Amino acid sequence: MARIAVLHNTLDGRGGADAVCLHVCEALQDAHDVTLFTLSRSSLSTLNRLFDTGAAVSVHRPPGTALVSRAFDALPERVGPALAPRSVLLARAFARHAPRFDAAVSTANEFALPLPSVQYVHFPQFNRRCAPTGGAGRLDPLWSRLAGLADRRLPADACLLANSAWTADVVEDVYGRRPTVRHPPVDPPSDPRPWDEREDGVVVLGRLAPDKRPLRAIRIVDGVRDRGHDLHLHLVGSSSPIYADYADRVAAAAAARPYVHLDRDASRERLDTLLETHRYGLNCKPEEHFGMAVAEYVAAGMVAFAPDAGGQREVLDGRSDRLFDSTADAVDTVVAAVAADDRPTLPRDRYASDRFHAAVRAHVASTL
């Protein structure tokens, strides 16, 4: 049994990367002594309920975590979740504890760590100005330097993983090393309804945040209804203090339409019920690094739609009749599928969590 540190900058966004963190902890906790280092206020019990996980590890929150989290939450919405500075702070807080551990696992992108590590990259958080896509803030050079990665050289003893081939391409462009692709875990729900018993409705999963574009999803369903198809929409989103004002705008837009239903911080049971009983799933974030929501739709036996960019193209096997490049194109794409009564054809179990857990344990074992 080894001593393993899992590093995750913040779990307060309650998105796909945070689900990966909980699954990694669960995968390792029976075989190793695991401690999670994070600048998060969210409790493991809350996150386990949200992600249907069973993580039960020690959690180390550096002194001042609550104050730091409140300070980041108070930043203007346009700043976003500020993952890079959070990671810089977390790495510095972890450094004095590192000698106590045999290896580390980052579930929040790349780090310059002083011990052997497995690093799961959702998208590079440093040196983003060198990435071909994704955008970089003006402080990117500063955070990259403070992270010890200004030279764009990751530790030689770091085992790199990426959530999609698209992300792996970006990591290789930035750091000159190609990660192994290890898709995130997504289990099929247990009781999917037959197609003929499902509701003519669209489900949109994801944080109530600007990058997820839930307001765009509302406009797409507006457009489909204008074309004569009586679809309703369920927005199922975790709400975070980081985007409180934006979430309120989404709630107001939903309240103005009787066919739009908002489920904030829905239980996993409620989420599975919606996935099992509705026909269509929609994702609106462009250049999704993987597309956990899209994978959820496929696993539930839904017909899924997503922007024609990023890792979600892999999830949908590059099908042009499921991908779109604008709101108008999305309306056309959904209308065509509904009018033709298209049925799901993709396998539901491609991303099962048991395979992900086994792969994580194997990667850690090879690092020790």
Coordinates of C-alpha atoms in Angstrom, one line a residue:
M1 CA 0.0 0.0 0.0
A2 CA 1.5 3.3 -1.1
R3 CA 0.8 6.8 0.1
I4 CA -0.9 8.7 -2.7
A5 CA -1.7 12.4 -2.9
V6 CA -4.5 13.4 -5.2
L7 CA -4.4 17.1 -6.3
H8 CA -7.4 19.0 -7.5
N9 CA -7.5 22.8 -7.5
T10 CA -11.2 23.2 -6.8
L11 CA -14.2 21.0 -6.7
D12 CA -16.6 23.9 -6.3
G13 CA -17.4 24.1 -10.0
R14 CA -19.1 20.7 -9.8
G15 CA -18.3 19.7 -13.4
G16 CA -16.9 16.8 -15.4
A17 CA -13.3 17.3 -14.1
D18 CA -14.5 17.1 -10.6
A19 CA -16.3 13.8 -11.3
V20 CA -13.0 12.5 -12.6
C21 CA -11.4 13.5 -9.3
L22 CA -14.0 11.6 -7.2
H23 CA -13.7 8.5 -9.4
V24 CA -9.9 8.5 -9.1
C25 CA -10.1 8.7 -5.3
E26 CA -12.6 5.8 -5.4
A27 CA -10.5 3.8 -7.7
L28 CA -7.4 4.1 -5.5
Q29 CA -8.8 4.2 -1.9
D30 CA -8.9 0.4 -1.3
A31 CA -5.4 -0.3 -2.6
H32 CA -3.6 2.8 -1.2
D33 CA -3.5 5.4 1.6
V34 CA -5.0 8.4 -0.3
T35 CA -5.2 12.0 0.7
L36 CA -7.0 14.6 -1.5
F37 CA -5.4 18.1 -1.5
T38 CA -7.8 20.8 -2.7
L39 CA -8.8 24.4 -2.4
S40 CA -12.5 23.5 -2.2
R41 CA -15.3 24.1 0.2
S42 CA -17.6 21.4 -1.2
S43 CA -17.8 18.2 0.9
L44 CA -17.1 14.7 -0.4
S45 CA -20.6 13.7 0.7
T46 CA -22.2 16.4 -1.4
L47 CA -20.1 15.5 -4.4
N48 CA -20.6 11.8 -4.0
R49 CA -24.4 12.3 -4.2
L50 CA -23.9 14.5 -7.2
F51 CA -21.6 12.2 -9.2
D52 CA -22.9 8.8 -7.8
T53 CA -19.4 8.0 -6.5
G54 CA -18.2 6.5 -3.3
A55 CA -15.0 8.4 -2.6
A56 CA -14.0 8.1 1.1
V57 CA -10.5 9.5 1.5
S58 CA -8.8 12.0 3.8
V59 CA -9.1 15.6 2.6
H60 CA -6.5 18.2 3.3
R61 CA -7.5 21.8 2.8
P62 CA -4.7 24.2 3.2
P63 CA -5.2 26.9 5.9
G64 CA -7.2 29.8 4.4
T65 CA -9.0 27.7 1.9
A66 CA -12.4 29.2 2.7
L67 CA -11.0 32.7 2.4
V68 CA -9.2 32.0 -0.9
S69 CA -12.4 30.4 -2.3
R70 CA -14.5 33.4 -1.4
A71 CA -11.9 35.7 -2.9
F72 CA -12.0 33.8 -6.2
D73 CA -15.8 33.6 -6.2
A74 CA -15.9 37.4 -5.9
L75 CA -14.0 37.9 -9.1
P76 CA -16.0 39.2 -12.1
E77 CA -17.9 36.5 -14.0
R78 CA -15.9 37.2 -17.1
V79 CA -12.7 36.0 -15.3
G80 CA -14.1 32.5 -15.0
P81 CA -13.0 29.9 -12.4
A82 CA -9.4 31.1 -12.3
L83 CA -8.0 27.6 -12.4
A84 CA -4.4 28.5 -13.1
P85 CA -3.9 30.7 -10.0
R86 CA -5.7 28.2 -7.8
S87 CA -3.4 25.5 -9.1
V88 CA -0.3 27.6 -8.3
L89 CA -1.5 28.1 -4.8
L90 CA -2.3 24.4 -4.4
A91 CA 1.1 23.3 -5.7
R92 CA 2.8 25.6 -3.2
A93 CA 0.7 24.4 -0.3
F94 CA 1.3 20.8 -1.3
A95 CA 5.1 21.1 -1.7
R96 CA 5.9 20.9 2.0
H97 CA 3.8 17.8 2.3
A98 CA 5.2 16.1 -0.8
P99 CA 8.0 14.1 1.1
R100 CA 5.3 12.2 2.9
F101 CA 4.0 10.6 -0.3
D102 CA 5.2 8.0 -2.7
A103 CA 3.4 9.4 -5.7
A104 CA 0.8 12.0 -6.7
V105 CA -2.1 12.1 -9.0
S106 CA -3.3 15.4 -10.5
T107 CA -6.9 15.3 -11.7
A108 CA -6.7 19.0 -12.5
N109 CA -4.2 19.2 -15.4
E110 CA -0.5 19.6 -15.5
F111 CA 1.9 20.4 -12.6
A112 CA 5.6 20.6 -11.9
L113 CA 5.6 18.1 -9.0
P114 CA 8.6 17.0 -7.0
L115 CA 7.7 13.3 -7.0
P116 CA 6.5 10.7 -9.5
S117 CA 3.0 11.5 -10.7
V118 CA 0.1 10.6 -12.9
Q119 CA -1.3 13.8 -14.4
Y120 CA -4.8 13.8 -16.0
V121 CA -5.1 16.7 -18.4
H122 CA -8.6 18.0 -19.3
F123 CA -6.9 20.9 -21.1
P124 CA -3.6 22.6 -20.4
Q125 CA -3.9 25.2 -17.6
F126 CA -0.5 26.8 -18.2
N127 CA 1.3 28.0 -21.3
R128 CA -2.2 28.4 -23.0
R129 CA -0.8 31.1 -25.2
C130 CA 1.1 28.3 -27.0
A131 CA -2.0 26.2 -27.6
P132 CA -3.6 26.3 -31.0
T133 CA -7.1 26.8 -29.4
G134 CA -8.6 27.6 -26.0
G135 CA -7.5 31.2 -25.5
A136 CA -5.1 32.6 -22.9
G137 CA -5.4 35.4 -20.4
R138 CA -2.9 38.1 -20.2
L139 CA -1.6 36.6 -16.9
D140 CA -0.9 33.3 -18.5
P141 CA 2.9 33.9 -18.7
L142 CA 2.9 34.8 -15.0
W143 CA 1.0 31.8 -13.8
S144 CA 3.1 29.5 -16.0
R145 CA 6.3 30.9 -14.5
L146 CA 5.0 30.6 -10.9
A147 CA 4.0 27.0 -11.7
G148 CA 7.5 26.2 -12.7
L149 CA 6.5 25.4 -16.3
A150 CA 7.5 28.5 -18.2
D151 CA 10.0 26.4 -20.1
R152 CA 7.2 24.1 -21.3
R153 CA 8.9 21.0 -19.9
L154 CA 6.9 18.7 -17.8
P155 CA 8.6 16.4 -15.2
A156 CA 10.2 13.4 -16.9
D157 CA 8.6 11.1 -14.3
A158 CA 5.1 12.3 -14.9
C159 CA 2.7 9.9 -16.6
L160 CA 0.4 12.0 -18.8
L161 CA -3.2 11.1 -19.5
A162 CA -5.7 13.1 -21.5
N163 CA -9.5 13.0 -21.6
S164 CA -9.7 12.9 -25.5
A165 CA -7.5 12.6 -28.5
W166 CA -8.3 16.3 -29.2
T167 CA -6.9 17.3 -25.8
A168 CA -3.9 15.0 -26.3
D169 CA -3.1 16.9 -29.6
V170 CA -3.2 20.2 -27.7
V171 CA -1.0 18.9 -24.9
E172 CA 1.5 17.7 -27.5
D173 CA 1.5 21.1 -29.2
V174 CA 2.2 22.9 -25.9
Y175 CA 4.6 20.5 -24.2
G176 CA 6.0 18.2 -26.9
R177 CA 4.7 15.1 -25.2
R178 CA 1.6 13.2 -26.2
P179 CA -0.5 11.8 -23.3
T180 CA -2.2 8.5 -23.3
V181 CA -5.9 9.0 -24.0
R182 CA -8.1 7.8 -21.1
H183 CA -11.7 8.8 -21.5
P184 CA -13.6 9.9 -18.3
P185 CA -15.9 7.4 -16.7
V186 CA -19.6 7.4 -17.7
D187 CA -21.9 4.6 -16.7
P188 CA -25.2 3.8 -18.4
P189 CA -28.2 4.4 -16.2
S190 CA -29.8 1.2 -15.0
D191 CA -33.3 1.4 -16.4
P192 CA -33.5 3.1 -19.8
R193 CA -37.0 3.2 -21.3
P194 CA -37.7 1.8 -24.8
W195 CA -37.7 4.5 -27.4
D196 CA -41.5 4.5 -28.0
E197 CA -42.0 5.1 -24.2
R198 CA -39.7 8.1 -24.0
E199 CA -40.9 11.7 -23.9
D200 CA -40.3 14.1 -26.9
G201 CA -38.0 16.2 -24.8
V202 CA -34.4 17.5 -24.8
V203 CA -32.1 17.2 -21.7
V204 CA -29.2 19.6 -21.3
L205 CA -26.7 18.6 -18.5
G206 CA -23.9 20.8 -17.2
R207 CA -22.9 23.6 -14.9
L208 CA -25.1 26.7 -15.1
A209 CA -22.1 28.6 -16.4
P210 CA -21.4 30.8 -19.5
D211 CA -19.0 28.3 -21.1
K212 CA -21.8 25.6 -21.1
R213 CA -24.2 27.9 -23.1
P214 CA -27.5 26.9 -21.5
L215 CA -29.1 30.1 -22.9
R216 CA -28.1 28.9 -26.3
A217 CA -29.8 25.6 -25.7
I218 CA -33.0 27.5 -24.9
R219 CA -32.7 29.4 -28.2
I220 CA -32.2 26.1 -30.1
V221 CA -35.3 24.6 -28.6
D222 CA -37.2 27.8 -29.3
G223 CA -36.2 27.4 -32.9
V224 CA -37.2 23.7 -33.1
R225 CA -40.6 24.6 -31.7
D226 CA -41.0 27.4 -34.2
R227 CA -40.6 24.7 -36.9
G228 CA -43.6 22.8 -35.6
H229 CA -42.1 20.2 -33.2
D230 CA -43.5 20.3 -29.7
L231 CA -40.3 19.6 -27.7
H232 CA -39.8 20.6 -24.1
L233 CA -36.4 21.2 -22.5
H234 CA -34.9 20.2 -19.1
L235 CA -31.9 22.2 -18.0
V236 CA -30.2 20.1 -15.4
G237 CA -27.3 22.0 -13.9
S238 CA -25.1 22.2 -10.8
S239 CA -25.0 25.8 -9.5
S240 CA -21.8 27.3 -8.2
P241 CA -21.2 30.6 -6.4
I242 CA -18.7 31.3 -9.1
Y243 CA -21.5 31.9 -11.6
A244 CA -24.4 32.9 -9.3
D245 CA -25.4 35.9 -11.5
Y246 CA -25.4 33.9 -14.7
A247 CA -27.4 31.1 -13.1
D248 CA -30.0 33.7 -12.1
R249 CA -30.3 34.8 -15.8
V250 CA -30.8 31.2 -16.9
A251 CA -33.5 30.7 -14.3
A252 CA -35.3 33.9 -15.5
A253 CA -35.2 32.7 -19.1
A254 CA -36.5 29.3 -18.1
A255 CA -39.3 30.8 -16.0
A256 CA -40.5 32.8 -19.1
R257 CA -41.2 29.6 -21.1
P258 CA -43.6 27.0 -19.9
Y259 CA -41.8 24.3 -21.9
V260 CA -38.4 24.9 -20.2
H261 CA -37.8 23.3 -16.8
L262 CA -34.8 24.0 -14.6
D263 CA -33.4 21.4 -12.2
R264 CA -30.8 23.0 -10.1
D265 CA -28.4 20.7 -8.2
A266 CA -30.6 17.7 -9.1
S267 CA -29.9 14.4 -7.4
R268 CA -28.3 11.7 -9.3
E269 CA -31.6 9.8 -9.1
R270 CA -33.4 12.7 -10.7
L271 CA -30.7 13.1 -13.4
D272 CA -30.9 9.4 -14.3
T273 CA -34.7 9.5 -14.5
L274 CA -34.5 12.4 -17.0
L275 CA -31.9 10.6 -19.1
E276 CA -33.8 7.3 -19.1
T277 CA -37.1 8.8 -20.1
H278 CA -36.3 11.4 -22.7
R279 CA -35.2 11.0 -26.3
Y280 CA -32.7 13.8 -27.0
G281 CA -29.6 15.2 -25.4
L282 CA -28.0 18.5 -26.3
N283 CA -24.6 20.0 -25.5
C284 CA -23.8 23.6 -26.5
K285 CA -20.3 24.2 -25.3
P286 CA -17.9 24.8 -28.3
E287 CA -14.6 22.9 -28.2
E288 CA -15.6 20.7 -25.3
H289 CA -12.5 19.0 -24.1
F290 CA -14.2 15.7 -23.9
G291 CA -18.0 16.1 -23.4
M292 CA -19.1 14.3 -20.3
A293 CA -22.7 15.3 -20.9
V294 CA -22.6 14.0 -24.4
A295 CA -21.3 10.7 -23.2
E296 CA -24.1 10.6 -20.6
Y297 CA -26.6 11.0 -23.4
V298 CA -25.1 8.2 -25.4
A299 CA -24.9 5.9 -22.4
A300 CA -28.6 6.6 -21.6
G301 CA -29.7 5.5 -25.1
M302 CA -30.5 9.1 -26.3
V303 CA -29.9 10.8 -29.7
A304 CA -27.2 13.3 -28.8
F305 CA -26.3 16.6 -30.5
A306 CA -23.2 18.7 -30.0
P307 CA -21.0 21.4 -31.6
D308 CA -18.7 20.2 -34.3
A309 CA -15.5 20.9 -32.3
G310 CA -13.4 19.4 -29.5
G311 CA -13.5 16.0 -28.0
Q312 CA -17.2 15.6 -28.3
R313 CA -16.8 14.8 -31.9
E314 CA -15.1 11.6 -30.8
V315 CA -18.0 10.7 -28.5
L316 CA -20.4 11.1 -31.5
D317 CA -18.0 9.3 -33.9
G318 CA -17.8 12.4 -36.0
R319 CA -21.4 12.0 -37.3
S320 CA -22.3 15.1 -39.4
D321 CA -26.0 14.5 -38.7
R322 CA -25.4 15.0 -34.9
L323 CA -22.9 17.8 -35.0
F324 CA -23.6 21.5 -35.7
D325 CA -21.6 24.7 -36.1
S326 CA -24.1 27.5 -35.3
T327 CA -27.4 28.0 -33.5
A328 CA -29.3 27.9 -36.8
D329 CA -27.5 24.8 -37.9
A330 CA -28.3 23.2 -34.5
V331 CA -32.0 23.9 -35.1
D332 CA -31.8 22.3 -38.6
T333 CA -29.9 19.3 -37.2
V334 CA -32.4 18.6 -34.4
V335 CA -35.4 19.2 -36.6
A336 CA -34.1 16.7 -39.2
A337 CA -33.5 14.0 -36.6
V338 CA -36.9 14.5 -34.9
A339 CA -38.8 14.6 -38.3
A340 CA -37.1 11.3 -39.4
D341 CA -37.6 9.7 -36.0
D342 CA -33.9 8.9 -35.8
R343 CA -33.0 6.3 -33.2
P344 CA -29.8 6.0 -31.2
T345 CA -27.1 3.7 -32.7
L346 CA -23.9 4.3 -30.6
P347 CA -22.9 1.7 -28.0
R348 CA -23.9 2.6 -24.5
D349 CA -21.1 1.2 -22.4
R350 CA -18.0 2.6 -24.1
Y351 CA -16.9 4.6 -21.0
A352 CA -17.9 2.3 -18.1
S353 CA -16.3 3.4 -14.8
D354 CA -15.0 -0.1 -13.9
R355 CA -12.6 0.1 -16.9
F356 CA -11.6 3.6 -15.9
H357 CA -10.9 2.6 -12.3
A358 CA -8.8 -0.4 -13.4
A359 CA -6.8 1.8 -15.8
V360 CA -6.1 4.4 -13.1
R361 CA -4.8 1.8 -10.7
A362 CA -2.6 0.4 -13.5
H363 CA -1.1 3.8 -14.3
V364 CA -0.4 4.5 -10.6
A365 CA 1.2 1.1 -10.1
S366 CA 3.5 1.7 -13.1
T367 CA 4.5 5.0 -11.5
L368 CA 5.5 3.6 -8.1

